[in-house]
Short mmCIF file of C-alpha atoms and ligand atoms in Angstrom, two decimals:
data_model
loop_
_atom_site.label_atom_id
_atom_site.label_comp_id
_atom_site.label_asym_id
_atom_site.label_seq_id
_atom_site.Cartn_x
_atom_site.Cartn_y
_atom_site.Cartn_z
CA UNK A 13 -5.90 -23.93 9.39
CA UNK A 14 -4.61 -22.53 12.67
CA UNK A 15 -2.57 -19.35 12.20
CA UNK A 16 0.57 -19.12 14.36
CA UNK A 17 1.49 -15.79 15.94
CA UNK A 18 5.05 -14.59 16.39
CA UNK A 19 5.78 -11.41 18.33
CA UNK A 20 9.07 -9.64 17.65
CA UNK A 21 10.74 -6.35 18.50
CA UNK A 22 10.77 -4.02 15.49
CA UNK A 23 14.36 -2.89 15.98
CA UNK A 24 15.90 -6.08 17.43
CA UNK A 25 13.79 -9.02 16.24
CA UNK A 26 14.56 -12.35 17.92
CA UNK A 27 16.50 -14.42 15.38
CA UNK A 28 15.14 -17.76 16.66
CA UNK A 29 11.58 -16.58 16.07
CA UNK A 30 12.31 -15.20 12.61
CA UNK A 31 14.05 -18.48 11.76
CA UNK A 32 10.82 -20.35 12.53
CA UNK A 33 8.88 -17.96 10.29
CA UNK A 34 11.53 -18.29 7.54
CA UNK A 35 11.21 -22.11 7.69
CA UNK A 36 7.49 -21.82 6.99
CA UNK A 37 8.22 -19.66 3.92
CA UNK A 38 10.94 -22.02 2.65
CA UNK A 39 8.58 -24.98 2.93
CA UNK A 40 5.95 -23.21 0.81
CA UNK A 41 3.74 -21.63 3.50
CA UNK A 42 2.33 -18.11 3.79
CA UNK A 43 3.64 -15.70 6.43
CA UNK A 44 2.42 -12.12 6.98
CA UNK A 45 5.14 -9.73 8.17
CA UNK A 46 5.58 -5.99 8.71
CA UNK A 47 7.41 -3.74 6.28
CA UNK A 48 7.95 0.01 6.69
CA UNK A 49 4.92 0.66 4.42
CA UNK A 50 2.20 -1.89 5.22
CA UNK A 51 2.11 -5.57 6.26
CA UNK A 52 2.94 -7.98 3.44
CA UNK A 53 1.72 -11.55 2.85
CA UNK A 54 4.88 -13.45 1.95
CA UNK A 55 5.52 -16.63 -0.02
CA UNK A 56 8.52 -18.19 -1.79
CA UNK A 57 8.66 -15.99 -4.89
CA UNK A 58 10.34 -18.64 -7.05
CA UNK A 59 7.81 -21.40 -6.32
CA UNK A 60 4.58 -21.25 -8.38
CA UNK A 61 2.63 -23.40 -5.86
CA UNK A 62 3.54 -21.14 -2.95
CA UNK A 63 2.69 -18.03 -4.97
CA UNK A 64 -0.67 -19.55 -5.94
CA UNK A 65 -1.42 -19.78 -2.21
CA UNK A 66 -1.22 -15.98 -1.92
CA UNK A 67 -3.93 -15.53 -4.56
CA UNK A 68 -6.15 -18.11 -2.80
CA UNK A 69 -5.72 -16.62 0.68
CA UNK A 70 -6.41 -13.05 -0.47
CA UNK A 71 -9.09 -13.85 -3.06
CA UNK A 72 -6.88 -11.90 -5.49
CA UNK A 73 -7.46 -11.90 -9.27
CA UNK A 74 -4.63 -13.90 -10.89
CA UNK A 75 -3.84 -11.16 -13.45
CA UNK A 76 -2.65 -8.85 -10.66
CA UNK A 77 1.13 -9.32 -10.40
CA UNK A 78 3.14 -9.39 -7.17
CA UNK A 79 6.20 -7.50 -5.93
CA UNK A 80 9.32 -9.58 -5.19
CA UNK A 81 11.05 -8.46 -1.99
CA UNK A 82 14.79 -8.91 -1.54
CA UNK A 83 17.21 -8.52 1.38
CA UNK A 84 20.20 -6.98 -0.43
CA UNK A 85 20.30 -4.72 -3.49
CA UNK A 86 22.66 -7.11 -5.35
CA UNK A 87 19.95 -9.81 -5.34
CA UNK A 88 18.03 -7.87 -7.99
CA UNK A 89 20.55 -9.16 -10.58
CA UNK A 90 19.17 -12.66 -10.18
CA UNK A 91 15.67 -11.47 -11.19
CA UNK A 92 16.07 -8.88 -13.96
CA UNK A 93 17.81 -8.78 -17.35
CA UNK A 94 19.23 -5.27 -17.21
CA UNK A 95 19.36 -2.35 -14.83
CA UNK A 96 19.08 0.94 -16.76
CA UNK A 97 21.17 3.84 -15.43
CA UNK A 98 18.15 5.68 -14.02
CA UNK A 99 16.99 2.57 -12.15
CA UNK A 100 20.46 2.20 -10.68
CA UNK A 101 20.41 5.84 -9.56
CA UNK A 102 17.06 5.30 -7.81
CA UNK A 103 18.30 2.13 -6.08
CA UNK A 104 21.42 3.87 -4.82
CA UNK A 105 19.45 6.78 -3.44
CA UNK A 106 16.24 5.23 -2.10
CA UNK A 107 16.94 1.55 -1.37
CA UNK A 108 16.30 0.20 1.19
CA UNK A 109 12.98 2.03 1.30
CA UNK A 110 9.40 2.33 0.04
CA UNK A 111 10.26 2.24 -3.68
CA UNK A 112 9.38 -0.58 -6.10
CA UNK A 113 11.08 -0.75 -9.50
CA UNK A 114 9.51 -2.44 -12.53
CA UNK A 115 12.22 -3.97 -14.72
CA UNK A 116 12.53 -6.61 -17.47
CA UNK A 117 12.31 -10.01 -15.85
CA UNK A 118 14.54 -13.05 -16.20
CA UNK A 119 12.97 -16.47 -16.94
CA UNK A 120 13.61 -17.58 -13.32
CA UNK A 121 10.64 -15.40 -12.23
CA UNK A 122 7.46 -17.52 -12.38
CA UNK A 123 4.50 -16.37 -14.52
CA UNK A 124 2.35 -16.52 -11.37
CA UNK A 125 4.36 -13.62 -9.93
CA UNK A 126 4.23 -11.39 -13.02
CA UNK A 127 0.71 -12.23 -14.17
CA UNK A 128 2.30 -13.20 -17.49
CA UNK A 129 3.97 -9.77 -18.04
CA UNK A 130 7.58 -9.63 -19.27
CA UNK A 131 8.46 -7.30 -16.41
CA UNK A 132 8.85 -7.87 -12.67
CA UNK A 133 8.39 -5.49 -9.73
CA UNK A 134 11.22 -5.58 -7.15
CA UNK A 135 11.59 -3.88 -3.78
CA UNK A 136 14.22 -3.80 -1.02
CA UNK A 137 12.30 -2.93 2.16
CA UNK A 138 13.83 -0.85 4.93
CA UNK A 139 12.13 -2.67 7.81
CA UNK A 140 14.65 -4.65 9.89
CA UNK A 141 12.13 -7.44 10.45
CA UNK A 142 11.29 -7.75 6.75
CA UNK A 143 14.91 -7.77 5.62
CA UNK A 144 16.06 -10.19 8.29
CA UNK A 145 13.20 -12.58 7.54
CA UNK A 146 13.89 -12.47 3.79
CA UNK A 147 17.61 -12.93 4.40
CA UNK A 148 16.97 -16.02 6.53
CA UNK A 149 14.93 -17.63 3.71
CA UNK A 150 17.65 -16.98 1.13
CA UNK A 151 14.83 -16.38 -1.38
CA UNK A 152 13.06 -13.50 -3.08
CA UNK A 153 9.75 -13.22 -1.24
CA UNK A 154 6.59 -12.40 -3.18
CA UNK A 155 4.43 -10.20 -0.97
CA UNK A 156 1.28 -8.23 -1.70
CA UNK A 157 -0.35 -6.27 1.09
CA UNK A 158 -1.70 -8.71 3.71
CA UNK A 159 -5.41 -7.91 3.34
CA UNK A 160 -8.32 -9.62 1.62
CA UNK A 161 -8.46 -8.32 -1.95
CA UNK A 162 -10.30 -4.98 -2.12
CA UNK A 163 -9.90 -4.12 1.57
CA UNK A 164 -7.59 -1.44 2.96
CA UNK A 165 -3.96 -2.52 3.39
CA UNK A 166 -3.16 -3.50 6.98
CA UNK A 167 -0.74 -1.39 8.99
CA UNK A 168 -1.02 -3.48 12.17
CA UNK A 169 -0.92 -7.22 12.92
CA UNK A 170 -4.49 -6.94 14.29
CA UNK A 171 -5.74 -5.70 10.92
CA UNK A 172 -3.94 -8.62 9.20
CA UNK A 173 -5.56 -11.09 11.60
CA UNK A 174 -9.02 -9.60 11.01
CA UNK A 175 -8.72 -10.43 7.29
CA UNK A 176 -6.49 -13.51 7.13
CA UNK A 177 -6.59 -15.40 10.43
CA UNK A 178 -7.24 -19.09 9.68
CA UNK A 179 -6.25 -18.62 6.01
CA UNK A 180 -2.44 -18.39 6.36
CA UNK A 181 0.26 -20.25 8.31
CA UNK A 182 1.63 -17.39 10.40
CA UNK A 183 1.64 -13.70 11.29
CA UNK A 184 4.79 -11.93 12.50
CA UNK A 185 3.68 -9.04 14.72
CA UNK A 186 6.23 -6.22 14.77
CA UNK A 187 3.88 -3.40 15.76
CA UNK A 188 2.47 -0.64 13.56
CA UNK A 189 4.10 0.30 10.23
CA UNK A 190 5.93 3.62 9.85
CA UNK A 191 4.78 4.95 6.47
CA UNK A 192 1.21 3.66 6.37
CA UNK A 193 0.71 3.68 2.58
CA UNK A 194 2.28 1.28 0.09
CA UNK A 195 5.54 1.74 -1.78
CA UNK A 196 5.87 4.00 -4.81
CA UNK A 197 5.96 1.95 -8.04
CA UNK A 198 8.03 3.27 -10.93
CA UNK A 199 8.39 1.55 -14.30
CA UNK A 200 12.02 1.84 -15.41
CA UNK A 201 11.53 0.02 -18.72
CA UNK A 202 10.27 3.18 -20.45
CA UNK A 203 12.82 5.76 -21.78
CA UNK A 204 11.56 8.23 -19.17
CA UNK A 205 10.58 6.26 -16.03
CA UNK A 206 6.83 6.17 -15.41
CA UNK A 207 5.16 6.57 -12.03
CA UNK A 208 2.55 3.79 -11.74
CA UNK A 209 1.57 4.20 -8.09
CA UNK A 210 2.40 7.13 -5.80
CA UNK A 211 3.63 5.98 -2.39
CA UNK A 212 6.24 6.39 0.33
CA UNK A 213 8.91 7.91 -1.97
CA UNK A 214 7.37 11.15 -3.23
CA UNK A 215 7.23 12.41 -6.82
CA UNK A 216 9.44 15.31 -5.74
CA UNK A 217 12.07 12.82 -4.51
CA UNK A 218 11.93 10.89 -7.82
CA UNK A 219 12.25 14.13 -9.82
CA UNK A 220 15.22 15.13 -7.74
CA UNK A 221 17.12 12.04 -8.91
CA UNK A 222 15.71 11.60 -12.42
CA UNK A 223 15.00 15.14 -13.63
CA UNK A 224 11.86 13.96 -15.41
CA UNK A 225 9.18 11.41 -14.63
CA UNK A 226 6.17 10.36 -16.71
CA UNK A 227 2.98 9.86 -14.76
CA UNK A 228 0.62 7.06 -15.77
CA UNK A 229 -2.40 9.10 -16.97
CA UNK A 230 -4.72 6.48 -15.45
CA UNK A 231 -3.67 7.71 -12.00
CA UNK A 232 -5.93 10.72 -12.29
CA UNK A 233 -8.64 9.28 -14.54
CA UNK A 234 -11.14 6.54 -13.91
CA UNK A 235 -11.67 5.69 -17.60
CA UNK A 236 -8.12 4.57 -18.55
CA UNK A 237 -6.48 1.20 -17.87
CA UNK A 238 -3.57 1.62 -15.45
CA UNK A 239 -0.16 0.10 -16.24
CA UNK A 240 0.01 -1.42 -12.74
CA UNK A 241 -2.80 -3.97 -13.09
CA UNK A 242 -3.71 -3.77 -9.40
CA UNK A 243 -4.47 -0.06 -9.67
CA UNK A 244 -7.64 -0.79 -11.66
CA UNK A 245 -9.43 -2.36 -8.73
CA UNK A 246 -11.52 -0.39 -6.27
CA UNK A 247 -9.20 -0.80 -3.34
CA UNK A 248 -9.11 0.52 0.15
CA UNK A 249 -12.87 0.80 0.29
CA UNK A 250 -14.75 1.17 3.58
CA UNK A 251 -18.14 -0.58 3.66
CA UNK A 252 -20.20 2.64 3.40
CA UNK A 253 -20.24 4.81 0.24
CA UNK A 254 -17.72 7.63 0.47
CA UNK A 255 -17.64 11.06 -1.21
CA UNK A 256 -14.34 12.92 -1.45
CA UNK A 257 -14.27 16.73 -1.37
CA UNK A 258 -11.43 18.39 -3.28
CA UNK A 259 -10.39 22.01 -3.73
CA UNK A 260 -8.91 24.87 -1.74
CA UNK A 261 -8.36 24.03 1.92
CA UNK A 262 -10.92 26.48 3.37
CA UNK A 263 -13.56 25.69 0.72
CA UNK A 264 -13.22 21.97 1.33
CA UNK A 265 -13.68 22.34 5.08
CA UNK A 266 -16.72 24.63 4.68
CA UNK A 267 -18.36 22.42 2.04
CA UNK A 268 -17.78 19.29 4.10
CA UNK A 269 -19.42 20.78 7.17
CA UNK A 270 -22.39 21.86 5.02
CA UNK A 271 -22.75 18.38 3.44
CA UNK A 272 -22.58 16.72 6.83
CA UNK A 273 -25.25 19.05 8.28
CA UNK A 274 -27.57 18.36 5.34
CA UNK A 275 -27.18 14.60 5.62
CA UNK A 276 -27.83 14.71 9.37
CA UNK A 277 -31.04 16.68 8.70
CA UNK A 278 -32.08 13.97 6.22
CA UNK A 279 -31.82 11.50 9.09
CA UNK A 280 -28.71 9.73 7.74
CA UNK A 281 -26.01 8.19 9.90
CA UNK A 282 -23.05 10.23 8.75
CA UNK A 283 -19.34 9.53 8.89
CA UNK A 284 -16.50 11.94 8.17
CA UNK A 285 -12.81 11.41 7.42
CA UNK A 286 -11.27 14.72 8.33
CA UNK A 287 -8.32 16.74 9.59
CA UNK A 288 -8.05 17.68 13.26
CA UNK A 289 -8.76 21.28 12.21
CA UNK A 290 -12.07 20.41 10.54
CA UNK A 291 -13.10 17.89 13.22
CA UNK A 292 -13.23 20.72 15.75
CA UNK A 293 -16.01 22.35 13.70
CA UNK A 294 -18.25 19.31 13.11
CA UNK A 295 -21.64 18.62 14.74
CA UNK A 296 -21.15 16.20 17.63
CA UNK A 297 -23.68 13.55 16.54
CA UNK A 298 -21.63 12.30 13.61
CA UNK A 299 -19.00 9.55 13.52
CA UNK A 300 -15.82 11.27 12.57
CA UNK A 301 -12.37 9.78 12.20
CA UNK A 302 -9.43 12.15 12.32
CA UNK A 303 -6.51 11.33 10.01
CA UNK A 304 -4.17 14.02 11.39
CA UNK A 305 -3.29 17.62 10.69
CA UNK A 306 -4.22 19.06 7.30
CA UNK A 307 -0.69 20.10 6.33
CA UNK A 308 1.08 17.01 7.65
CA UNK A 309 0.67 14.48 4.83
CA UNK A 310 3.08 12.05 6.54
CA UNK A 311 0.87 11.88 9.61
CA UNK A 312 -2.21 11.47 7.41
CA UNK A 313 -0.61 8.65 5.36
CA UNK A 314 0.29 6.93 8.60
CA UNK A 315 -3.31 6.94 9.91
CA UNK A 316 -5.21 6.64 6.63
CA UNK A 317 -6.04 2.93 6.46
CA UNK A 318 -6.90 2.63 10.15
CA UNK A 319 -9.23 5.58 9.74
CA UNK A 320 -10.96 3.90 6.77
CA UNK A 321 -11.17 0.62 8.69
CA UNK A 322 -12.70 2.33 11.72
CA UNK A 323 -16.07 2.56 9.92
CA UNK A 324 -16.31 -1.25 9.89
CA UNK A 325 -17.12 -1.06 13.61
CA UNK A 326 -19.33 2.04 13.38
CA UNK A 327 -21.73 1.48 10.49
CA UNK A 328 -22.87 4.68 8.74
CA UNK A 329 -24.94 5.43 5.61
CA UNK A 330 -22.47 7.80 3.97
CA UNK A 331 -18.94 9.07 4.59
CA UNK A 332 -17.59 12.48 3.56
CA UNK A 333 -13.82 12.73 3.24
CA UNK A 334 -11.71 15.89 3.29
CA UNK A 335 -9.14 16.12 0.48
CA UNK A 336 -5.67 17.58 1.06
CA UNK A 337 -2.93 19.17 -1.06
CA UNK A 338 -1.14 16.77 -3.43
CA UNK A 339 2.38 17.84 -2.55
CA UNK A 340 4.78 15.31 -0.99
CA UNK A 341 3.00 12.28 0.49
CA UNK A 342 -0.28 14.11 -0.26
CA UNK A 343 -0.21 12.62 -3.78
CA UNK A 344 -0.31 9.06 -2.39
CA UNK A 345 -2.94 10.01 0.19
CA UNK A 346 -5.21 11.57 -2.46
CA UNK A 347 -4.72 8.61 -4.82
CA UNK A 348 -5.90 6.22 -2.08
CA UNK A 349 -8.79 8.48 -1.02
CA UNK A 350 -10.02 8.79 -4.64
CA UNK A 351 -10.00 5.03 -5.04
CA UNK A 352 -11.67 4.49 -1.66
CA UNK A 353 -14.38 6.90 -2.83
CA UNK A 354 -14.79 4.96 -6.09
CA UNK A 355 -14.02 8.34 -7.77
CA UNK A 356 -17.14 9.95 -6.27
CA UNK A 357 -15.46 13.36 -6.08
CA UNK A 358 -17.01 16.74 -5.35
CA UNK A 359 -14.90 19.68 -6.59
CA UNK A 360 -15.57 22.72 -4.42
O1 TXA B 412 4.53 -1.28 0.04
C1 TXA B 412 4.26 -2.20 -0.73
O2 TXA B 412 4.55 -2.17 -1.95
C2 TXA B 412 3.54 -3.42 -0.16
C3 TXA B 412 4.50 -4.09 0.85
C4 TXA B 412 3.95 -5.38 1.38
O3 TXA B 412 5.75 -4.26 0.26
N1 TXA B 412 3.13 -4.33 -1.18
C5 TXA B 412 2.10 -4.06 -2.02
O4 TXA B 412 1.79 -5.07 -2.90
O5 TXA B 412 1.47 -3.01 -1.99
P1 TXA B 412 0.40 -5.17 -3.68
O6 TXA B 412 0.42 -6.51 -4.32
O7 TXA B 412 -0.71 -4.85 -2.77
O8 TXA B 412 0.55 -4.10 -4.82
C6 TXA B 412 1.44 -4.34 -5.87
C7 TXA B 412 1.11 -3.50 -7.06
C8 TXA B 412 -0.16 -3.93 -7.77
O9 TXA B 412 -0.90 -2.78 -8.15
C9 TXA B 412 0.39 -4.63 -9.01
O10 TXA B 412 -0.51 -4.60 -10.09
C10 TXA B 412 1.67 -3.86 -9.28
O11 TXA B 412 2.18 -3.64 -8.00
N2 TXA B 412 2.66 -4.63 -10.04
C11 TXA B 412 3.32 -5.75 -9.67
N3 TXA B 412 4.13 -6.19 -10.66
C12 TXA B 412 4.01 -5.31 -11.68
C13 TXA B 412 4.58 -5.21 -12.98
N4 TXA B 412 5.45 -6.11 -13.44
N5 TXA B 412 4.21 -4.17 -13.77
C14 TXA B 412 3.33 -3.24 -13.31
N6 TXA B 412 2.74 -3.29 -12.09
C15 TXA B 412 3.07 -4.31 -11.27
MG1 MG B 413 -2.57 -4.41 -2.09
#
C-alpha cells in the first residue's frame, strides 16, 4: 500500500487537509497523527475491523488493549458506565493533556479495543491537530503509539515513516511532539486510583489532586504482571544490549565513565546515553547520545526516544545509560530506560 503524507501546521492545521485524513479514518483506514506525547496510529475505535488493522500494521499482540481518544471531555460518557468523583477531578484538572483514565466500559466499546477487559482507557489529547482530526471524524479514535510493536514510540513523522510506511493509509506530519513520552495511565476503578504507567502528568501532580495514589507494584519489579497489559513487553528497546546505571548523581557519572573505559579497552564498540554534563567527560572514541541536562527531566523526556533510536544508525556492541532522579517527569524517564535496558540495572 502507498502511504499518503499530509503536512500541517501544529498550531493552525489546514482544515481541508485534516478533513481528508478524517475521511480515511471514517472509512476504516489507518492514519498516524501527532499528539502532545508521541505520534498515535489511529483507527475508528467503534469498528472492530478497523481496530484489527492497527494490530496487523504494528505486529501488536491482540491482548494489549488500546486507548480511545476523544475530542471533548463530554464524549467520555458515551464510552464508560460511571465516572467516579476522583476521575472527574482528574479530568477537570488535567484534560486536555497527557493523562489516560481507565474506567468501566460500556458495551459499545468493542472487545478488540479492550483486549476483552471490562474496562476501557480514555484520553483527551491537548494537541490541536489530534483534537481537530478526532472532532472531524465524529468518532472515538483508537490509537496506540505509531511504532512497530517493541520499538521506541515515535516523536516525529520521520520515525513513524521508518516503521510504518507502506503499512498504513496516511501519516499527518505536524512536527515533533512536545512531551516525548507517552501519557500517564491511571486506573480509576480501584477505591484508591492506581498508577499503571508514569507519563506526561507526574505522580506529584496526581497526588496534588487525589491526596493518595496506589502504584502498580509491577512498575518497579520485573517479576510481577503489570495491570496495563502493554507494560509487560520489552518496549523502547534499541538494537544493542543496554545497561542502566542507577544511584547518586555523581556515583552514576563516575561509574559510567569507568564502564565505558573498560569496554573500550576490551575492543568493544561502545554507546552511551548520557547527560550533557557526563558527555563532556567521556572518551572521544565512543558513540554517545546526549538526552539533555541531568536535572531537566522534561528536556530528557523530550529527547529520550530519538536518543534510543539514534543507535539504529550507529551500530554498537553495548550501550551504557545514565539514570536520573525519579522526581517529576524523571519517574517516566526511568521507567522507559529500565524497560529499554530489559531491567539490566547496575546500582552504584
Ligand atoms: O500518550 C499516549 O498514551 C499515546 C498517544 C498516541 O496517545 N498512546 C499510547 O498507546 O501510548 P499504547 O497503545 O502504546 O499504550 C497504551 C497502554 C498499553 O500499555 C495498554 O496495555 C494500556 O495502555 N491499556 C489500554 N487499555 C487498558 C485498560 N483497559 N486497562 C489497563 N491498561 C490499558
Ligand atoms: Mg506503545
